[in-house]
CSV table of C-alpha atoms in Angstrom, one decimal:
chain,number,residue,atom,x,y,z
A,20,MET,CA,8.7,-29.3,-30.0
A,21,HIS,CA,9.7,-27.3,-26.9
A,22,GLU,CA,8.4,-28.8,-23.7
A,23,ALA,CA,8.9,-27.7,-20.2
A,24,ALA,CA,11.2,-30.0,-18.2
A,25,PRO,CA,9.5,-32.3,-15.7
A,26,VAL,CA,9.3,-30.8,-12.3
A,27,ASN,CA,11.7,-32.2,-9.8
A,28,PRO,CA,9.7,-33.4,-6.8
A,29,TRP,CA,12.1,-31.7,-4.4
A,30,VAL,CA,11.7,-28.5,-6.3
A,31,ALA,CA,7.9,-28.8,-6.0
A,32,LEU,CA,8.2,-29.5,-2.3
A,33,ALA,CA,10.5,-26.4,-1.8
A,34,TYR,CA,8.0,-24.2,-3.6
A,35,LEU,CA,5.2,-25.6,-1.4
A,36,VAL,CA,7.2,-24.8,1.7
A,37,ALA,CA,7.8,-21.3,0.5
A,38,GLY,CA,4.1,-20.9,-0.2
A,39,VAL,CA,3.3,-22.1,3.3
A,40,CYS,CA,5.8,-19.5,4.7
A,41,PHE,CA,4.0,-16.8,2.7
A,42,ILE,CA,0.6,-17.8,3.9
A,43,LEU,CA,1.9,-17.9,7.6
A,44,ALA,CA,3.5,-14.5,7.0
A,45,LEU,CA,0.2,-12.9,5.9
A,46,ARG,CA,-1.4,-14.5,9.0
A,47,GLY,CA,1.3,-13.0,11.2
A,48,LEU,CA,1.0,-9.5,9.6
A,49,SER,CA,-2.7,-9.5,10.5
A,50,SER,CA,-1.8,-8.4,14.0
A,51,PRO,CA,0.9,-6.0,15.3
A,52,ALA,CA,1.6,-8.5,18.0
A,53,THR,CA,2.7,-11.1,15.5
A,54,SER,CA,4.0,-8.9,12.7
A,55,ARG,CA,7.7,-9.4,13.4
A,56,ARG,CA,7.2,-13.2,13.2
A,57,GLY,CA,5.2,-12.7,10.0
A,58,ASN,CA,8.0,-10.7,8.4
A,59,ARG,CA,10.6,-13.3,9.3
A,60,LEU,CA,8.5,-16.1,7.8
A,61,GLY,CA,8.1,-14.0,4.7
A,62,MET,CA,11.8,-13.5,4.4
A,63,ILE,CA,12.5,-17.2,4.9
A,64,GLY,CA,9.9,-18.1,2.2
A,65,MET,CA,11.4,-15.7,-0.2
A,66,GLY,CA,14.9,-17.1,0.5
A,67,ILE,CA,13.7,-20.6,-0.2
A,68,ALA,CA,12.0,-19.5,-3.4
A,69,VAL,CA,15.1,-17.7,-4.7
A,70,LEU,CA,17.5,-20.5,-4.0
A,71,THR,CA,15.1,-23.1,-5.5
A,72,THR,CA,14.7,-21.0,-8.6
A,73,ILE,CA,18.5,-20.7,-9.0
A,74,PHE,CA,18.7,-24.5,-8.6
A,75,THR,CA,16.0,-25.1,-11.3
A,76,HIS,CA,18.0,-23.1,-13.8
A,77,LEU,CA,21.2,-25.0,-13.3
A,78,PRO,CA,21.9,-26.9,-16.6
A,79,VAL,CA,22.7,-30.6,-16.4
A,80,ARG,CA,25.0,-32.7,-18.5
A,81,PRO,CA,25.6,-36.5,-18.7
A,82,ASP,CA,28.8,-37.7,-17.0
A,83,GLY,CA,29.2,-40.6,-19.4
A,84,ILE,CA,28.0,-43.4,-17.1
A,85,GLY,CA,24.3,-42.9,-17.2
A,86,ARG,CA,24.2,-40.1,-14.6
A,87,THR,CA,23.8,-36.3,-14.8
A,88,VAL,CA,25.7,-33.6,-12.9
A,89,LEU,CA,24.9,-30.0,-12.3
A,90,GLU,CA,26.8,-27.5,-14.4
A,91,LEU,CA,26.7,-23.7,-14.4
A,92,GLU,CA,28.8,-21.5,-16.6
A,93,THR,CA,30.8,-18.9,-14.7
A,94,ALA,CA,29.3,-16.1,-16.7
A,95,THR,CA,25.8,-17.2,-15.8
A,96,LEU,CA,26.6,-17.5,-12.2
A,97,LEU,CA,28.2,-14.0,-12.2
A,98,GLU,CA,25.0,-12.6,-13.8
A,99,ILE,CA,22.8,-14.1,-11.2
A,100,LEU,CA,24.9,-13.1,-8.3
A,101,ALA,CA,25.3,-9.6,-9.7
A,102,ALA,CA,21.5,-9.2,-10.1
A,103,ILE,CA,21.0,-10.5,-6.5
A,104,GLY,CA,23.7,-8.3,-5.1
A,105,ILE,CA,22.4,-5.1,-6.8
A,106,GLY,CA,18.9,-5.7,-5.6
A,107,ALA,CA,20.1,-6.5,-2.1
A,108,VAL,CA,22.2,-3.3,-1.9
A,109,ILE,CA,19.3,-1.1,-3.2
A,110,GLY,CA,16.9,-2.8,-0.7
A,111,LEU,CA,19.2,-2.5,2.3
A,112,THR,CA,20.2,1.1,1.5
A,113,THR,CA,16.6,2.1,1.0
A,114,ALA,CA,15.3,0.4,4.2
A,115,LYS,CA,18.0,2.2,6.3
A,116,ARG,CA,17.5,5.6,4.9
A,117,ILE,CA,13.8,5.9,4.3
A,118,ALA,CA,11.8,7.8,7.0
A,119,MET,CA,8.5,6.3,8.2
A,120,THR,CA,6.7,9.3,6.8
A,121,ALA,CA,8.0,8.3,3.4
A,122,MET,CA,6.9,4.7,3.7
A,123,PRO,CA,3.7,5.1,1.6
A,124,GLN,CA,5.5,6.5,-1.4
A,125,LEU,CA,8.2,3.8,-1.0
A,126,VAL,CA,5.5,1.1,-1.1
A,127,ALA,CA,4.1,2.7,-4.3
A,128,ALA,CA,7.5,2.8,-5.8
A,129,PHE,CA,8.1,-0.9,-5.0
A,130,HIS,CA,4.7,-1.7,-6.6
A,131,SER,CA,5.8,0.0,-9.7
A,132,LEU,CA,8.9,-2.3,-9.8
A,133,VAL,CA,6.8,-5.4,-9.5
A,134,GLY,CA,4.7,-4.2,-12.4
A,135,LEU,CA,7.7,-3.4,-14.5
A,136,ALA,CA,9.3,-6.8,-13.7
A,137,ALA,CA,6.1,-8.5,-15.0
A,138,VAL,CA,6.2,-6.4,-18.2
A,139,LEU,CA,9.8,-7.3,-18.8
A,140,VAL,CA,9.2,-11.0,-18.2
A,141,GLY,CA,6.3,-10.9,-20.6
A,142,ILE,CA,8.4,-9.2,-23.3
A,143,ALA,CA,11.2,-11.7,-22.9
A,144,ALA,CA,8.7,-14.6,-23.1
A,145,TYR,CA,7.2,-13.1,-26.3
A,146,LEU,CA,10.6,-12.6,-27.9
A,147,ASN,CA,12.0,-16.0,-27.0
A,148,PRO,CA,9.1,-18.4,-26.1
A,149,GLY,CA,11.2,-21.5,-26.6
A,150,ALA,CA,13.4,-20.6,-23.6
A,151,PHE,CA,10.2,-20.6,-21.5
A,152,GLY,CA,8.9,-23.8,-22.8
A,153,ILE,CA,5.6,-22.3,-24.1
A,154,SER,CA,6.0,-22.8,-27.8
A,155,SER,CA,6.2,-25.4,-30.5
A,156,LEU,CA,8.6,-25.3,-33.6
A,157,VAL,CA,7.2,-24.9,-37.1
A,158,VAL,CA,9.8,-25.4,-39.8
A,159,PRO,CA,9.0,-23.0,-42.7
A,160,MET,CA,9.9,-23.7,-46.3
A,161,ILE,CA,12.6,-21.0,-46.2
A,162,GLY,CA,14.5,-19.6,-43.2
A,163,GLN,CA,14.7,-20.4,-39.5
A,164,PRO,CA,12.1,-22.5,-37.6
A,165,PHE,CA,9.2,-20.3,-36.4
A,166,GLN,CA,8.2,-20.6,-32.7
A,167,VAL,CA,4.4,-20.8,-32.3
A,168,ILE,CA,3.4,-19.7,-28.8
A,169,ASN,CA,0.7,-21.9,-27.1
A,170,PRO,CA,-2.7,-20.2,-27.2
A,171,VAL,CA,-3.2,-20.4,-23.4
A,172,SER,CA,0.3,-19.0,-22.8
A,173,LYS,CA,-0.6,-16.0,-25.1
A,174,VAL,CA,-3.6,-15.2,-23.0
A,175,GLU,CA,-1.5,-15.4,-19.8
A,176,MET,CA,1.2,-13.3,-21.4
A,177,GLY,CA,-1.2,-10.6,-22.7
A,178,LEU,CA,-3.1,-10.3,-19.4
A,179,GLY,CA,0.2,-10.4,-17.3
A,180,VAL,CA,1.8,-7.6,-19.4
A,181,ALA,CA,-1.4,-5.6,-19.2
A,182,ILE,CA,-1.8,-5.8,-15.5
A,183,GLY,CA,1.9,-5.2,-15.0
A,184,ALA,CA,1.9,-2.1,-17.2
A,185,ILE,CA,-1.2,-0.7,-15.4
A,186,THR,CA,0.5,-1.4,-12.0
A,187,PHE,CA,3.7,0.3,-13.1
A,188,SER,CA,2.2,3.6,-14.5
A,189,GLY,CA,-0.5,3.8,-11.8
A,190,SER,CA,2.1,3.4,-9.1
A,191,VAL,CA,4.3,6.1,-10.6
A,192,ILE,CA,1.4,8.6,-10.4
A,193,ALA,CA,0.6,7.4,-6.8
A,194,PHE,CA,4.3,7.9,-5.9
A,195,LEU,CA,4.3,11.4,-7.3
A,196,LYS,CA,1.1,12.4,-5.5
A,197,LEU,CA,2.3,10.9,-2.2
A,198,ASN,CA,5.7,12.5,-2.5
A,199,GLY,CA,4.3,15.9,-3.3
A,200,ASN,CA,5.6,16.1,-6.8
A,201,MET,CA,2.0,16.2,-8.0
A,202,GLY,CA,-0.8,18.0,-6.3
A,203,GLY,CA,-3.3,15.9,-4.2
A,204,LYS,CA,-6.3,17.5,-5.9
A,205,PRO,CA,-8.0,15.2,-8.5
A,206,ILE,CA,-7.3,15.9,-12.2
A,207,LEU,CA,-10.7,15.4,-13.8
A,208,LEU,CA,-10.7,14.7,-17.5
A,209,PRO,CA,-13.9,15.2,-19.5
A,210,GLY,CA,-15.6,11.9,-20.2
A,211,ARG,CA,-13.0,10.0,-18.1
A,212,HIS,CA,-15.2,7.1,-17.3
A,213,ALA,CA,-16.1,6.5,-21.0
A,214,ILE,CA,-12.4,6.8,-21.9
A,215,ASN,CA,-11.3,4.4,-19.2
A,216,LEU,CA,-13.9,1.8,-20.1
A,217,GLY,CA,-13.1,2.2,-23.7
A,218,VAL,CA,-9.4,1.7,-23.2
A,219,LEU,CA,-10.0,-1.4,-21.0
A,220,ALA,CA,-12.3,-2.9,-23.5
A,221,ALA,CA,-9.7,-2.3,-26.2
A,222,ILE,CA,-7.1,-4.0,-24.1
A,223,LEU,CA,-9.2,-7.1,-23.8
A,224,LEU,CA,-10.0,-7.0,-27.5
A,225,PHE,CA,-6.3,-6.9,-28.4
A,226,VAL,CA,-5.5,-9.8,-25.9
A,227,ALA,CA,-8.1,-11.9,-27.9
A,228,ILE,CA,-6.5,-10.9,-31.2
A,229,PHE,CA,-3.1,-11.7,-29.9
A,230,ALA,CA,-4.3,-15.1,-28.6
A,231,HIS,CA,-5.9,-15.9,-32.0
A,232,GLY,CA,-2.7,-15.1,-34.0
A,233,GLN,CA,0.8,-14.1,-33.0
A,234,ALA,CA,1.4,-10.8,-34.7
A,235,ALA,CA,3.6,-8.3,-32.9
A,236,TRP,CA,1.3,-5.2,-33.3
A,237,PRO,CA,-1.5,-6.4,-30.9
A,238,PHE,CA,1.1,-7.3,-28.3
A,239,TRP,CA,2.8,-3.9,-28.3
A,240,THR,CA,-0.6,-2.2,-28.6
A,241,ILE,CA,-1.6,-4.0,-25.3
A,242,LEU,CA,1.5,-2.7,-23.7
A,243,VAL,CA,1.0,0.9,-24.8
A,244,LEU,CA,-2.7,1.0,-23.9
A,245,SER,CA,-2.0,-0.5,-20.5
A,246,PHE,CA,0.6,2.0,-19.6
A,247,ALA,CA,-1.9,4.8,-20.6
A,248,ILE,CA,-4.8,3.4,-18.6
A,249,GLY,CA,-2.6,3.2,-15.5
A,250,PHE,CA,-2.1,7.0,-15.7
A,251,LEU,CA,-5.7,7.6,-16.5
A,252,LEU,CA,-7.1,5.5,-13.6
A,253,ILE,CA,-5.0,7.2,-10.9
A,254,ILE,CA,-4.8,10.8,-12.0
A,255,PRO,CA,-8.5,11.5,-11.2
A,256,ILE,CA,-8.1,10.2,-7.6
A,257,GLY,CA,-7.8,12.7,-4.9
A,258,GLY,CA,-5.0,12.8,-2.3
A,259,ALA,CA,-7.4,11.8,0.6
A,260,ASP,CA,-8.2,8.5,-1.1
A,261,MET,CA,-4.5,7.5,-1.6
A,262,PRO,CA,-4.5,4.8,1.1
A,263,VAL,CA,-7.1,2.8,-0.9
A,264,VAL,CA,-5.1,3.4,-4.1
A,265,VAL,CA,-1.9,2.0,-2.5
A,266,SER,CA,-3.8,-1.1,-1.4
A,267,MET,CA,-5.4,-1.5,-4.9
A,268,LEU,CA,-2.1,-1.2,-6.6
A,269,ASN,CA,-0.7,-3.8,-4.2
A,270,SER,CA,-3.5,-6.1,-5.4
A,271,TYR,CA,-2.7,-5.4,-9.1
A,272,SER,CA,1.0,-6.2,-8.5
A,273,GLY,CA,0.0,-9.5,-7.1
A,274,TRP,CA,-2.1,-10.5,-10.0
A,275,ALA,CA,0.6,-9.4,-12.4
A,276,ALA,CA,3.1,-11.7,-10.6
A,277,ALA,CA,0.6,-14.6,-10.7
A,278,ALA,CA,0.0,-14.2,-14.4
A,279,MET,CA,3.7,-14.3,-15.0
A,280,GLY,CA,4.0,-17.3,-12.8
A,281,PHE,CA,1.8,-19.2,-15.2
A,282,THR,CA,4.0,-18.1,-18.1
A,283,LEU,CA,7.1,-19.2,-16.3
A,284,GLY,CA,5.6,-22.3,-14.9
A,285,ASN,CA,6.6,-21.2,-11.5
A,286,SER,CA,4.3,-22.4,-8.7
A,287,ALA,CA,5.9,-20.1,-6.1
A,288,MET,CA,5.1,-17.0,-8.2
A,289,ILE,CA,1.5,-18.2,-8.7
A,290,ILE,CA,1.0,-18.8,-5.0
A,291,THR,CA,2.6,-15.6,-3.9
A,292,GLY,CA,0.9,-13.5,-6.6
A,293,ALA,CA,-2.5,-14.9,-5.7
A,294,LEU,CA,-1.9,-14.3,-2.0
A,295,VAL,CA,-0.9,-10.7,-2.6
A,296,GLY,CA,-3.6,-10.1,-5.2
A,297,SER,CA,-6.4,-11.5,-3.1
A,298,SER,CA,-5.3,-9.9,0.2
A,299,GLY,CA,-4.9,-6.5,-1.5
A,300,ALA,CA,-8.3,-6.7,-3.1
A,301,ILE,CA,-9.9,-7.7,0.3
A,302,LEU,CA,-8.1,-4.9,2.1
A,303,SER,CA,-9.2,-2.4,-0.6
A,304,TYR,CA,-12.8,-3.6,-0.2
A,305,ILE,CA,-12.7,-3.3,3.6
A,306,MET,CA,-11.3,0.2,3.4
A,307,CYS,CA,-13.9,1.3,0.9
A,308,ARG,CA,-16.6,0.1,3.3
A,309,ALA,CA,-14.9,2.0,6.0
A,310,MET,CA,-15.0,5.1,3.9
A,311,ASN,CA,-18.5,4.5,2.6
A,312,ARG,CA,-17.2,4.3,-1.0
A,313,SER,CA,-17.9,2.1,-3.9
A,314,PHE,CA,-15.3,-0.5,-4.7
A,315,ILE,CA,-16.2,-0.4,-8.4
A,316,SER,CA,-15.5,3.3,-8.4
A,317,VAL,CA,-12.0,2.6,-7.3
A,318,ILE,CA,-11.4,0.3,-10.2
A,319,ALA,CA,-13.1,2.6,-12.7
A,320,GLY,CA,-11.0,5.6,-11.6
A,321,GLY,CA,-12.0,9.0,-10.2
A,322,PHE,CA,-12.6,7.6,-6.7
A,323,GLY,CA,-13.5,10.4,-4.3
A,324,ALA,CA,-13.3,13.0,-7.1
A,325,THR,CA,-16.2,15.3,-7.8
A,326,ASP,CA,-16.6,18.2,-10.1
A,327,SER,CA,-17.7,20.3,-7.2
A,328,GLY,CA,-17.0,20.3,-3.5
A,329,GLY,CA,-14.8,21.6,-0.9
A,330,GLY,CA,-11.5,20.4,-2.3
A,331,GLY,CA,-8.9,23.1,-2.0
A,332,ALA,CA,-11.0,25.2,0.4
A,333,ALA,CA,-9.1,27.6,2.6
A,334,ALA,CA,-9.4,27.7,6.4
A,335,VAL,CA,-12.4,29.7,7.6
A,336,ASP,CA,-11.8,32.9,9.6
A,337,ARG,CA,-13.8,32.1,12.8
A,338,PRO,CA,-13.2,32.5,16.5
A,339,TRP,CA,-11.2,29.7,18.1
A,340,LYS,CA,-9.5,29.0,21.4
A,341,ARG,CA,-5.7,28.6,21.8
A,342,GLY,CA,-4.2,26.6,24.7
A,343,SER,CA,-0.8,25.9,26.0
A,344,ALA,CA,1.1,22.7,27.0
A,345,GLU,CA,0.4,23.5,30.7
A,346,ASP,CA,-3.4,23.7,30.0
A,347,ALA,CA,-3.3,20.4,28.1
A,348,ALA,CA,-1.3,18.7,30.9
A,349,PHE,CA,-3.7,19.9,33.6
A,350,LEU,CA,-6.9,18.9,31.7
A,351,MET,CA,-5.5,15.4,30.9
A,352,GLN,CA,-4.2,14.7,34.4
A,353,GLN,CA,-7.7,15.5,35.8
A,354,ALA,CA,-9.4,13.2,33.3
A,355,GLU,CA,-10.7,9.7,33.9
A,356,GLN,CA,-10.2,8.7,30.3
A,357,VAL,CA,-8.1,10.2,27.4
A,358,ILE,CA,-8.4,9.0,23.8
A,359,ILE,CA,-5.5,9.8,21.6
A,360,VAL,CA,-6.1,10.1,17.9
A,361,PRO,CA,-2.9,10.0,15.8
A,362,GLY,CA,-2.7,11.2,12.2
A,363,TYR,CA,-0.2,12.1,9.5
A,364,GLY,CA,0.9,15.2,11.5
A,365,MET,CA,2.3,12.8,14.2
A,366,ALA,CA,4.2,10.9,11.5
A,367,VAL,CA,5.7,14.0,10.0
A,368,ALA,CA,6.9,15.2,13.4
A,369,GLN,CA,8.1,11.7,14.4
A,370,ALA,CA,6.2,12.3,17.7
A,371,GLN,CA,5.2,8.7,18.4
A,372,HIS,CA,7.9,8.1,21.1
A,373,ALA,CA,7.0,11.3,22.9
A,374,LEU,CA,3.3,10.4,22.6
A,375,ARG,CA,3.9,7.0,24.2
A,376,GLU,CA,5.9,8.8,27.0
A,377,MET,CA,2.9,11.1,27.5
A,378,GLY,CA,0.6,8.1,27.7
A,379,ASP,CA,2.8,6.4,30.3
A,380,LYS,CA,2.7,9.6,32.4
A,381,LEU,CA,-1.1,9.8,32.3
A,382,LYS,CA,-1.3,6.1,33.4
A,383,GLU,CA,0.8,7.0,36.4
A,384,HIS,CA,-1.8,9.5,37.3
A,385,GLY,CA,-4.5,6.9,37.1
A,386,VAL,CA,-5.9,8.0,33.7
A,387,ARG,CA,-7.2,5.4,31.2
A,388,VAL,CA,-5.4,6.0,27.9
A,389,LYS,CA,-6.6,4.6,24.6
A,390,TYR,CA,-5.5,5.2,21.0
A,391,ALA,CA,-8.1,5.5,18.2
A,392,ILE,CA,-7.0,4.5,14.7
A,393,HIS,CA,-9.0,5.4,11.6
A,394,PRO,CA,-8.7,2.9,8.8
A,395,VAL,CA,-7.2,5.5,6.4
A,396,ALA,CA,-5.3,7.6,8.9
A,397,GLY,CA,-1.9,8.5,7.4
A,398,ARG,CA,-1.0,7.7,3.8
A,399,MET,CA,-1.4,4.0,3.7
A,400,PRO,CA,-3.2,1.2,5.4
A,401,GLY,CA,-1.8,0.5,8.9
A,402,HIS,CA,0.4,3.6,8.8
A,403,MET,CA,-0.5,4.7,12.4
A,404,ASN,CA,-0.4,1.1,13.8
A,405,VAL,CA,3.2,0.7,12.5
A,406,LEU,CA,4.3,4.0,14.1
A,407,LEU,CA,2.7,3.2,17.5
A,408,ALA,CA,4.2,-0.3,17.4
A,409,GLU,CA,7.6,1.3,16.7
A,410,ALA,CA,7.2,3.3,19.9
A,411,ASN,CA,6.2,0.2,21.9
A,412,VAL,CA,2.7,1.4,22.6
A,413,PRO,CA,0.8,-1.6,24.1
A,414,TYR,CA,-1.3,-3.4,21.5
A,415,ASP,CA,-4.2,-3.6,23.9
A,416,ASP,CA,-4.4,0.2,24.1
A,417,VAL,CA,-4.9,0.6,20.3
A,418,PHE,CA,-8.5,0.4,18.9
A,419,GLU,CA,-10.0,0.7,15.5
A,420,LEU,CA,-12.8,3.1,14.6
A,421,GLU,CA,-15.7,0.8,15.0
A,422,ASP,CA,-14.5,-0.4,18.3
A,423,ILE,CA,-14.0,2.9,20.0
A,424,ASN,CA,-16.1,5.5,18.3
A,425,SER,CA,-19.0,5.1,20.8
A,426,GLU,CA,-16.7,5.9,23.7
A,427,PHE,CA,-16.0,9.5,22.8
A,428,ALA,CA,-19.3,10.7,24.3
A,429,GLN,CA,-18.1,9.3,27.7
A,430,THR,CA,-14.5,10.5,27.3
A,431,ASP,CA,-13.1,13.5,29.2
A,432,VAL,CA,-10.4,14.4,26.6
A,433,ALA,CA,-9.9,13.6,22.9
A,434,PHE,CA,-6.2,14.3,22.1
A,435,VAL,CA,-5.9,14.7,18.4
A,436,ILE,CA,-2.4,14.9,17.0
A,437,GLY,CA,-2.3,15.7,13.3
A,438,ALA,CA,-5.5,13.9,12.3
A,439,ASN,CA,-7.6,16.4,10.3
A,440,ASP,CA,-9.7,14.6,7.6
A,441,VAL,CA,-10.5,11.5,9.7
A,442,THR,CA,-12.0,13.7,12.5
A,443,ASN,CA,-13.9,16.2,10.3
A,444,PRO,CA,-17.7,16.3,11.0
A,445,ALA,CA,-18.2,17.6,7.4
A,446,ALA,CA,-18.1,14.0,6.3
A,447,LYS,CA,-21.4,13.6,8.1
A,448,THR,CA,-23.1,16.9,7.3
A,449,ASP,CA,-21.7,18.6,4.2
A,450,LYS,CA,-22.8,16.8,1.0
A,451,THR,CA,-20.5,19.0,-1.1
A,452,SER,CA,-17.4,17.9,0.8
A,453,PRO,CA,-15.0,15.5,-1.0
A,454,ILE,CA,-15.0,13.4,2.2
A,455,TYR,CA,-18.8,13.2,2.6
A,456,GLY,CA,-20.0,9.8,3.6
A,457,MET,CA,-16.7,8.7,5.1
A,458,PRO,CA,-17.1,7.4,8.6
A,459,VAL,CA,-15.0,9.6,11.0
A,460,LEU,CA,-13.9,9.5,14.6
A,461,ASP,CA,-16.5,11.4,16.7
A,462,VAL,CA,-13.9,13.4,18.6
A,463,GLU,CA,-16.2,16.4,18.9
A,464,LYS,CA,-18.5,14.4,21.3
A,465,ALA,CA,-15.7,14.4,24.0
A,466,LYS,CA,-16.0,16.9,26.9
A,467,THR,CA,-12.8,18.5,25.7
A,468,VAL,CA,-10.9,18.3,22.4
A,469,LEU,CA,-7.2,19.1,22.4
A,470,PHE,CA,-6.1,19.5,18.7
A,471,ILE,CA,-2.4,19.8,17.8
A,472,LYS,CA,-1.8,21.6,14.6
A,473,ARG,CA,1.1,23.6,13.2
A,474,SER,CA,-1.1,26.6,12.3
A,475,MET,CA,-4.7,27.6,11.7
A,476,GLY,CA,-4.0,28.5,8.0
A,477,GLY,CA,-3.6,24.9,6.7
A,478,VAL,CA,-6.1,22.3,5.8
A,479,GLY,CA,-6.0,18.5,5.6
A,480,TYR,CA,-4.9,16.4,2.7
A,481,ALA,CA,-8.4,16.4,1.3
A,482,GLY,CA,-8.2,20.2,1.1
A,483,VAL,CA,-11.1,21.0,3.5
A,484,ASP,CA,-11.3,22.9,6.8
A,485,ASN,CA,-12.3,21.2,10.0
A,486,GLU,CA,-15.3,22.5,12.0
A,487,VAL,CA,-13.9,20.9,15.1
A,488,PHE,CA,-11.3,23.7,15.4
A,489,TYR,CA,-14.0,26.3,16.1
A,490,ARG,CA,-16.2,24.4,18.6
A,491,ASP,CA,-16.5,25.7,22.2
A,492,ASN,CA,-15.1,22.5,23.6
A,493,THR,CA,-11.9,22.6,21.5
A,494,MET,CA,-8.6,24.0,22.5
A,495,MET,CA,-6.0,24.4,19.7
A,496,LEU,CA,-2.4,23.6,20.4
A,497,LEU,CA,-0.4,25.3,17.7
A,498,ALA,CA,3.1,24.0,17.4
A,499,ASP,CA,5.2,21.1,16.0
A,500,ALA,CA,3.6,18.0,17.2
A,501,LYS,CA,6.7,16.5,18.8
A,502,LYS,CA,7.7,19.7,20.5
A,503,MET,CA,4.2,20.2,21.9
A,504,VAL,CA,3.9,16.7,23.3
A,505,GLU,CA,7.4,17.0,24.9
A,506,GLU,CA,6.3,20.2,26.5
A,507,ILE,CA,3.2,18.6,27.8
A,508,VAL,CA,5.2,15.7,29.3
A,509,LYS,CA,7.4,18.3,31.0
A,510,ALA,CA,4.4,20.1,32.4
A,511,MET,CA,3.2,16.8,33.9
A,512,ASP,CA,6.3,16.4,36.2
């Protein structure tokens, strides 16, 4: 009989401390003002968890006088240190080189690695269950003893592998779409909902079959079907809905880690996975509510995708007004209140520092400056908040959609910098639009709208034109966002 070794009370305490650090880290990350502290607590918790895990895998031997001493073979130590070193080098290099505009696809890529790790742990546990303490030995008449995996462990293993594989393949598709290797337009398969539900039902059926017996074919079938459903779930999702997809995959990666934590008997993994899974699910639900979408439709796939609609529409050839940096500077300096609406265009141009400088200049002229953040502005949740925090924009000046939307009607200037879809009135008026029903920032209600855009020929990530461009109170500022803001700052001197 293979039984798991009794848990050292100091090990349990260390994992508990790590879990508390993770909880406090999440609490800290809930606000930009405390996010740095939250990150530090998360790193401390992970450091404790890693060191404790290494300690629990140190073999012991008797010293001949009734005591035990720790013993670690040199080869094993080198393998552990090599794995940690390789991961550390990859992490540090990536963190230093990655641009803020590429952060969403980086997050998607990291999610895929979490899913793949869960799959590999599940495969290792299936191939050698005795090493994980999840089996009992049955001595056959002829041959080597057969390891029978505990029924509960088989269920945990099957679900963990399934969720991990879905996370991996789904995150790969999300990365390709966010990185521009695949088009943002939804790829709609005939009968996709029936196919997805059928494959998910088949996965659950094979998990039950695997739990009842221990044949290899249901285990590997679960793995193949789960990889397939990950692709099928994300391919039909349009580019405009990618922020919710990133959040959803984050939740999946957490549940995969938690399932593998049960297989490994690792309480730190269970706690961490549950925290990530639940927080990601809650965030996805909040974002769906903010976009007037159904949370169930996200899980079923095809979120935001319709067989008809404005996706891929070209810009409309209509009269519009063009302004200059001097015009924008004059209008904003004469205003009582300016609301700045940042979007992905600001991120691409890395204009957040110039934007903060512009805001400081306006405050020197007695203008109230506020920043309006849409829940799905950019390519991932909190994308704009991170960029503004990087530029040291005061946290008290940043407002979410529901807190500031009513102020546009009393605002002199709405300064929109690269935020197309989240300011598009079509979400309120055009039932054929792929963004219909999504709450948007009511910038068109301001007395004047200054809209920075590279050119009039392009459309937003959702593939639809913005009616605000052609309104009488809108002045288009066509240029690179950073260059235009810098010119506006110079014009204010």
